XYZ file of C-alpha atoms in Angstrom:
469
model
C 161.709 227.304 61.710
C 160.275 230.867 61.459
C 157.025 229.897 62.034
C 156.072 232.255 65.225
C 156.487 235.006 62.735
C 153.588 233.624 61.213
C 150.605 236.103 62.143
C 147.559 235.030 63.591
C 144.262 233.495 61.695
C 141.632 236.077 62.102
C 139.937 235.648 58.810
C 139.825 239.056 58.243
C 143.633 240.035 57.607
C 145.159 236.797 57.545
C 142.989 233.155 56.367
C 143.086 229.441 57.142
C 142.107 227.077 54.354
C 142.928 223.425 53.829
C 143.638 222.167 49.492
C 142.380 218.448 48.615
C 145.303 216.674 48.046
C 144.701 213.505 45.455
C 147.050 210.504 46.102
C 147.963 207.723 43.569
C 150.124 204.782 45.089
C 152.812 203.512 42.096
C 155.609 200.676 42.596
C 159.196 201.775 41.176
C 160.460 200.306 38.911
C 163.959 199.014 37.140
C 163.337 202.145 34.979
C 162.283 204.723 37.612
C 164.765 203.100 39.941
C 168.047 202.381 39.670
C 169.676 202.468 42.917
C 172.780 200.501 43.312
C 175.090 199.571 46.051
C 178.530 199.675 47.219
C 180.937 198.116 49.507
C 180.332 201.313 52.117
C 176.606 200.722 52.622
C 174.785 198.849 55.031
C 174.116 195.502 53.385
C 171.126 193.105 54.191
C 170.050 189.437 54.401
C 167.316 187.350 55.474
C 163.875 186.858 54.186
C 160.658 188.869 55.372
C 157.787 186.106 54.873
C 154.736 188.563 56.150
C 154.452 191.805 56.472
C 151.001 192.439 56.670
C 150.893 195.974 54.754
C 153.569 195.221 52.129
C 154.253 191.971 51.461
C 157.526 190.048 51.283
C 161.531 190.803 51.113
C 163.911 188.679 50.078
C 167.741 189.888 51.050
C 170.633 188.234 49.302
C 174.626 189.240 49.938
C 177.417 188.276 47.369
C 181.204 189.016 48.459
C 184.115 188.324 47.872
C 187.328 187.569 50.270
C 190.992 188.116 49.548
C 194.582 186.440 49.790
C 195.753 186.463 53.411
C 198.721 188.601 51.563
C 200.792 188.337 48.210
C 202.988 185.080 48.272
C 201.641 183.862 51.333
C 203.034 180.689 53.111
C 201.113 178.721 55.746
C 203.765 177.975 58.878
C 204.110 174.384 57.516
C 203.282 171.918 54.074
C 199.712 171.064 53.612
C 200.491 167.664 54.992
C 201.854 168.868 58.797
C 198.336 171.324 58.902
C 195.268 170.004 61.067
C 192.260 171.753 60.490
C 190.169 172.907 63.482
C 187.591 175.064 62.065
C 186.770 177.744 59.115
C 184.355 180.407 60.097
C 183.289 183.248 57.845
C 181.920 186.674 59.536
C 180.677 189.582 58.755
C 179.675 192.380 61.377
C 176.190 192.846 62.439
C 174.523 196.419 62.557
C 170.705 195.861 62.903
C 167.412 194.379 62.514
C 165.078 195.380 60.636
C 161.399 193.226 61.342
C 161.058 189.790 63.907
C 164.347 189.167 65.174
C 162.297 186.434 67.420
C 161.813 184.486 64.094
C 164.277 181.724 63.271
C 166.235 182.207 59.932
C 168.466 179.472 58.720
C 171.639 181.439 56.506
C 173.528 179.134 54.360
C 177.034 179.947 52.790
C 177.354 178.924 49.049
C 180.291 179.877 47.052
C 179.710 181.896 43.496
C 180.268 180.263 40.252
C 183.764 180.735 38.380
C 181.648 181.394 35.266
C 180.613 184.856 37.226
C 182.503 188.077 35.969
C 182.384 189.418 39.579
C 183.944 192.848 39.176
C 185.433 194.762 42.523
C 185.063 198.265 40.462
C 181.509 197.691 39.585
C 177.786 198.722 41.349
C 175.244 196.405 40.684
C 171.644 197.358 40.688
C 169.703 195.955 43.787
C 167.087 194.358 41.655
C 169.708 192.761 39.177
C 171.770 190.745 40.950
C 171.652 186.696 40.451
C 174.999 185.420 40.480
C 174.644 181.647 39.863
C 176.035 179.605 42.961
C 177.864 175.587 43.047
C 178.490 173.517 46.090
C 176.907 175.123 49.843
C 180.051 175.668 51.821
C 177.867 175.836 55.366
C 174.825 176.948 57.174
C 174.088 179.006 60.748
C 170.496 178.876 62.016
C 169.363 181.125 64.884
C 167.089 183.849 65.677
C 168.434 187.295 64.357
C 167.938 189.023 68.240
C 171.361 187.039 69.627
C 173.344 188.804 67.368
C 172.987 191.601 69.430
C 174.846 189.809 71.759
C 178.860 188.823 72.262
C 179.897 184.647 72.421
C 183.289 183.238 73.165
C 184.497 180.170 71.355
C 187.414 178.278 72.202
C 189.491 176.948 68.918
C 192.594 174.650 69.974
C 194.172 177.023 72.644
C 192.875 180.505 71.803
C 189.713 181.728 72.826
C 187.646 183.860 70.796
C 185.383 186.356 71.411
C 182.587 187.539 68.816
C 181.063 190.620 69.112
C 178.080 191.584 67.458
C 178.928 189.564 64.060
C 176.910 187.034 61.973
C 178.957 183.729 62.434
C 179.068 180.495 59.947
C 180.546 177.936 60.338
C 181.495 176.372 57.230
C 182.609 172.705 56.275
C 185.723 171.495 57.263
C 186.439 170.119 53.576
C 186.106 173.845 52.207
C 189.005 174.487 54.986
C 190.784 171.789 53.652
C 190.385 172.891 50.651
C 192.116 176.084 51.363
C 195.523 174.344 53.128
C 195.775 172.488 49.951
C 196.439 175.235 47.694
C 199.358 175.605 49.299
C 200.526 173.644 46.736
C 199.373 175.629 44.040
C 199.802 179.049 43.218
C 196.574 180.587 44.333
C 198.454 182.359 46.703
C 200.453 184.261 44.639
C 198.146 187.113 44.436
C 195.024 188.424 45.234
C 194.083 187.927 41.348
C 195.542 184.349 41.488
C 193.183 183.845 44.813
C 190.187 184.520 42.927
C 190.850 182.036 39.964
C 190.614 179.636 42.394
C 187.544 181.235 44.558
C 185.488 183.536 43.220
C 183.686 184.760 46.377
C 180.421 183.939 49.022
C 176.672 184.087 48.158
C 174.637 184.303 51.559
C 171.163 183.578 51.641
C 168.242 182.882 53.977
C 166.448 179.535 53.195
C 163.030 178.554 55.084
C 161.245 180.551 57.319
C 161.931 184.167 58.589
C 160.430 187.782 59.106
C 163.436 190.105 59.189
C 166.642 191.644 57.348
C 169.837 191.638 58.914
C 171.432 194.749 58.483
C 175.419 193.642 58.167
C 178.639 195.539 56.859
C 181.335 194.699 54.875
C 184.044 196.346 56.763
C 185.453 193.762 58.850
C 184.047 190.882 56.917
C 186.426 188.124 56.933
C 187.151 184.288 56.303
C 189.295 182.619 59.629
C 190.949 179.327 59.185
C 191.684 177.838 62.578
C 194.508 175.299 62.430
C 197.210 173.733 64.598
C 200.925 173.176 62.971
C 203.752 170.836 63.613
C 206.717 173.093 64.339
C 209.386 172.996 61.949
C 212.235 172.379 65.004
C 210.206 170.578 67.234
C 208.790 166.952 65.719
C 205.394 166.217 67.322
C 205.183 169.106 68.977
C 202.334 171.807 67.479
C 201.152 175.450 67.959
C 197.699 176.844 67.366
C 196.967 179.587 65.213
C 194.656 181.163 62.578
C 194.457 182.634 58.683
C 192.457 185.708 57.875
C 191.113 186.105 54.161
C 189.039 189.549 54.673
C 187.077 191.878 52.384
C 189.012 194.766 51.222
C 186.880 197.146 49.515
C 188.073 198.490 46.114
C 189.604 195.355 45.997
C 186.965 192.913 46.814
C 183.773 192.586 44.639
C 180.244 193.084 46.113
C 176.546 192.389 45.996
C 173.169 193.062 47.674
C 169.901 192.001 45.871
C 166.886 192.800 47.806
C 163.614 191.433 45.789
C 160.059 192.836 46.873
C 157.021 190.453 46.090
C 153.778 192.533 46.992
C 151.236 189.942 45.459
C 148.286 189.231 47.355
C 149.259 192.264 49.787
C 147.202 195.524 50.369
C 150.032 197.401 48.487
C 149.493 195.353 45.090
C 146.224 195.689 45.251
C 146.265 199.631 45.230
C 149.065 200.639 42.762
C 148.975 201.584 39.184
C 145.869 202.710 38.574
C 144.015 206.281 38.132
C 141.457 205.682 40.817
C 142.543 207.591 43.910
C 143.662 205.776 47.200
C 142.035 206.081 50.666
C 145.502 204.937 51.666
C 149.820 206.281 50.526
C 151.856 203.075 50.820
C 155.462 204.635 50.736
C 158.463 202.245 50.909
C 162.165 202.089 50.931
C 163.811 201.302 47.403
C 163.311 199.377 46.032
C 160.041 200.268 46.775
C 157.114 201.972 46.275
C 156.014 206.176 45.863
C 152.738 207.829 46.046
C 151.650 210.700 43.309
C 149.976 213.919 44.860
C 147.824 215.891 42.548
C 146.561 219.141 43.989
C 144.177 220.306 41.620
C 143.171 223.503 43.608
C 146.317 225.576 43.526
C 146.870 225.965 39.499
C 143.736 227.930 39.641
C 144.513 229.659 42.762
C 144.563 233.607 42.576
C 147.750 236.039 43.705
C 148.147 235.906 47.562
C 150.599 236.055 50.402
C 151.353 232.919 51.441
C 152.635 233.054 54.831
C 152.778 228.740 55.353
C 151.447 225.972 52.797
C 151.987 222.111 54.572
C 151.701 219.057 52.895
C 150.458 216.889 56.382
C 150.508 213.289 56.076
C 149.400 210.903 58.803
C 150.755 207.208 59.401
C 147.213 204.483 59.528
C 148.148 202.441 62.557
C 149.029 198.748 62.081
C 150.193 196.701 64.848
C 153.354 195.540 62.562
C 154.937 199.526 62.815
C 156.587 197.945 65.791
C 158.572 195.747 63.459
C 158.844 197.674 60.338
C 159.948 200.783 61.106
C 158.807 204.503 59.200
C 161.207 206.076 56.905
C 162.272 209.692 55.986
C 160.171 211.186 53.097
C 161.016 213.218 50.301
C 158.839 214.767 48.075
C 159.762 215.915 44.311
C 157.731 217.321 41.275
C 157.161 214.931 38.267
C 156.394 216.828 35.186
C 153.902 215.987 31.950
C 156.744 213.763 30.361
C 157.074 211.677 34.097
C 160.692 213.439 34.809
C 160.914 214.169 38.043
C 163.117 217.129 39.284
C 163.604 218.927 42.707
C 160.777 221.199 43.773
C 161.235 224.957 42.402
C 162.593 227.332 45.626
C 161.967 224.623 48.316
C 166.010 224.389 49.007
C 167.178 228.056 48.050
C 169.160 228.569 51.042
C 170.027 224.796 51.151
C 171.684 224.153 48.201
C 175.321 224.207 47.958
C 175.778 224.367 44.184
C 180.113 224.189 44.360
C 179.310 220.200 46.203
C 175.687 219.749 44.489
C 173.827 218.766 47.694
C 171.389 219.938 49.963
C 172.242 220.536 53.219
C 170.880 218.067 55.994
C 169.563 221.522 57.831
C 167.522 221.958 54.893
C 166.238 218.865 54.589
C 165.257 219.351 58.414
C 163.214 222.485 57.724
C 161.547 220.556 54.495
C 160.147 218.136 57.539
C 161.459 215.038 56.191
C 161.396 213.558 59.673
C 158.543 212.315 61.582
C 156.812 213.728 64.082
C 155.185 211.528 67.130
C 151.089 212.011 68.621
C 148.754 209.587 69.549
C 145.605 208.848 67.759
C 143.190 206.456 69.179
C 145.384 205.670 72.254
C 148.307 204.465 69.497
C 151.273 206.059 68.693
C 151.435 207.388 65.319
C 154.133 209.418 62.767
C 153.148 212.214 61.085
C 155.062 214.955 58.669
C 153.857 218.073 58.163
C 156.169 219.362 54.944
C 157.382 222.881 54.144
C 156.257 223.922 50.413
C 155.514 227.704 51.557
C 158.573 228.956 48.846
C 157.096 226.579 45.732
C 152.938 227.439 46.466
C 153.933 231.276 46.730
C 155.546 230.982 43.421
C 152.838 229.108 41.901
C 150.136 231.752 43.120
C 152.581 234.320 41.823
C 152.513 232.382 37.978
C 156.231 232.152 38.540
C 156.411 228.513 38.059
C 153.622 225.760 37.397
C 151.553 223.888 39.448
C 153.462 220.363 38.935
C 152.169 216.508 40.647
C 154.352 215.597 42.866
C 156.038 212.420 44.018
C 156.298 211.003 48.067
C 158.841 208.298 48.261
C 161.373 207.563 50.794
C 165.263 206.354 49.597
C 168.612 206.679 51.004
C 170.152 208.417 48.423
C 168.721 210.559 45.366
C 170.560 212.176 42.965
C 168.276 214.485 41.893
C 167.671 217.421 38.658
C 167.613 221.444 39.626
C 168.513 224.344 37.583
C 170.829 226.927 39.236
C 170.681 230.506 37.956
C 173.480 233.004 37.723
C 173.030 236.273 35.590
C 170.356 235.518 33.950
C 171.905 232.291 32.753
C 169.975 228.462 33.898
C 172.437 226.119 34.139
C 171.025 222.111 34.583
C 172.990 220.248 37.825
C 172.031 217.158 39.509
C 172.024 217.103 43.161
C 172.613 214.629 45.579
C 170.424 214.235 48.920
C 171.583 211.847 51.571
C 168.892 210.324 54.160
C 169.561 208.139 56.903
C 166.970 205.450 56.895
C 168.687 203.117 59.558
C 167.599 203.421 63.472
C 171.016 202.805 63.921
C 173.330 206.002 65.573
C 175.850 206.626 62.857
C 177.780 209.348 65.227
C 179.101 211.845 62.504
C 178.723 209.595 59.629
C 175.792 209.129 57.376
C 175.021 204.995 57.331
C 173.486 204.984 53.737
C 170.546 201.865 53.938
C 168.015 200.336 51.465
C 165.332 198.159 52.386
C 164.507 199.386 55.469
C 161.832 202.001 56.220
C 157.753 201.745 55.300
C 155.110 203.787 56.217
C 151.366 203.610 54.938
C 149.615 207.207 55.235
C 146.575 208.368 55.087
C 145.565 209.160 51.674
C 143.242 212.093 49.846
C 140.419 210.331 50.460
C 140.910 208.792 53.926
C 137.638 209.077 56.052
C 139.855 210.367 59.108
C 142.803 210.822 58.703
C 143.469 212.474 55.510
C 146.502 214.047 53.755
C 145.847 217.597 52.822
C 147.665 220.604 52.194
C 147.266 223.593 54.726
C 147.604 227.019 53.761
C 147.730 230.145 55.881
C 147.496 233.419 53.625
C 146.695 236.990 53.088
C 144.791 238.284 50.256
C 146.715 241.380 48.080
């Protein structure tokens, strides 16, 4: 955007140069980090045993399930009920790694001693509700949940579209005719006295996340009834108990182990990295230090890039790049939004930046080929912030490279004179998945590794194009 107005590189009016940019690769953590989840996001299970670049995922989904409704009645007593299955499903969105791999998902049901709260967010990293008796387990490869599969239950025929199906005990489904007799049926509250909700898990092998979501996430009990008028004679039919959200608690822990990965091995130190690992939270973030521009002179500065590379790795075909974001981290480690990037982005009466203006910041890959392989690369917008460093009219700050869905982020708005502190918020789609008009907000998914300050080829660098006052 507005870069043919540019003018030409003749080295006489108008220079070329390229700034060393240092790059330091960090893991977040609980306190630089605090993401947490809701109901409306995409939600993800499974297990990631080996990715090559950064290491292993583990994906675990707590829920809960409601009262079919308030004083409900099953068509007959408990005794006159025959049980023909209990399935619980949730639908299916993506995903994200070797949906060829087998996983093996098994159902448990939470502890009563859990304070599962429907009005709370729990922090991805947090959550480890305690579990009792395993209710039921599916085992398949994640890739046929792109497909649809009738089953037939008594007389009705069901079709399942795009959902992860499991089929649970029959005694749990028992179970849940025989409170028929009790008052767990009263209410939703009563319900959960007696149920407290579903922890899903992926035991054994496995290389992907499913990417799931709660809307539409139910418990069916199939049965068949003896008809009230009609001795020996019985009709088919089924119970939903489904996720309501607001009313229904929910979970998603997602647990990163990088040990014995390339990633581990290059964080938290001061020694700088041929290599930027950058990761979806809870993740990882690379620190820039460009040394060269505090102690560059007054200038025009008609385009400054950040450019950042993606290293090749057979296993991008799996693990797909995110969108980046970059931020300035001051002395004290705060990190805040970068001065004059987002002027005419900002929208200070909803505190967010516009998705246009995070388009023009370049916080979407772009595609070449290097080698004969297809690589991403982002070439960022900092022209406003480097033309007000060269100008002393703010300070030459590190700054931070990480990729999330969601940032609520520090900026100062000024109005007469007068700075006023505000927090934005910044929404990024990190799913592949079309969301149409809506904005599918996903953890987990998304890694990149870039090439860092001191890569031998592929290097990331700032690029500035200036004239000299």
């Amino acid at each position: 955007m507005g870069q043919g107005l540019i003018p030409e590189v003749d080295n006489i009016h108008t220079f070329d140069t390229v700034v060393e940019v240092q790059t330091y690769n960090n893991l977040f953590t609980a306190l630089n980090d605090t993401f947490r989840t809701t109901s409306s996001y995409e939600q993800f299970l499974g297990v990631i045993n080996n990715d090559p670049l950064f290491g292993k995922t583990d994906a675990r989904l707590y829920f809960q399930v409601g009262a079919p409704s308030a004083k409900f009645m099953f068509p007959n007593v408990p005794s006159k009920l025959f049980l023909d299955s209990v399935v619980l499903t949730v639908p299916f969105v993506e995903t994200y790694g070797d949906s060829l791999v087998q996983q093996t998902i098994q159902a448990s049901e939470i502890s009563q001693s859990v304070d599962f709260k429907p009005d709370s967010f729990y922090n991805v990293r947090d959550v480890n509700f305690s579990t009792t008796s395993v209710l039921g387990t599916a085992t398949m490869q994640p890739q046929i949940l792109n497909d649809s599969t009738k089953f037939i239950y008594g007389k009705d025929t069901v079709k399942s579209v795009h959902n992860l199906r499991v089929r649970l005990d029959n005694s749990f489904g028992q179970r849940l005719m025989a409170y028929a007799t009790t008052n767990a049926y009263y209410s939703d509250s009563a319900f959960k006295k007696y149920f407290k909700g579903f922890a899903l898990e992926s035991i054994g092998g496995g290389n992907a996340a499913i990417g799931l979501v709660l809307s539409g996430a139910k418990l069916t009990l199939h049965y068949r009834y003896e008809k009230k008028d009609s001795v020996g004679k019985f009709d088919t039919t089924h119970t939903n108990f489904s996720f309501v959200s607001g009313i229904d608690g929910s979970a998603n822990y997602i647990g990163r182990d990088y040990s014995g990965f390339p990633v581990a091995a290059s964080a938290g130190d001061n020694v700088a990295d041929a290599f930027a690992y950058v990761q979806n939270t809870p993740g990882t973030y690379t620190l820039l230090k460009i040394p060269a521009l505090a102690n560059m002179g007054n200038r025009i500065i008609h385009l400054a890039q950040l450019q950042a590379e993606e290293i090749y790795d057979p296993s991008d075909t799996l693990f797909y790049a995110p969108r980046l974001f970059i931020d300035a981290v001051d002395n004290t480690g705060k990190n805040f939004n970068l001065p004059y990037v987002f002027n005419e982005f900002t929208d200070f009466t909803t505190s967010s930046i516009s998705q246009l203006g995070l388009l023009y910041f370049g916080y979407t890959p772009n595609y070449k080929t290097v080698s004969g392989n297809a690589i991403k690369y982002w070439n960022f917008n900092l022209t406003r912030y480097v033309q007000n460093v060269v100008n002393k009219k703010t300070s030459s700050y590190d700054l931070r490279l990480y990729a999330k869905p969601f940032i609520s982020i520090k900026d100062t708005v000024e109005s007469n004179f007068v700075k006023t502190p505000v927090n934005l918020t910044i929404s990024m789609n990190q799913s592949k998945v079309p969301t149409g008009n809506s904005l599918l907000i996903s953890p987990l998914v998304g890694r990149v590794r870039l090439g860092g300050g001191t890569h031998p080829t592929q290097k990331m660098k700032m690029r500035i194009v200036y004239s000299k006052i």
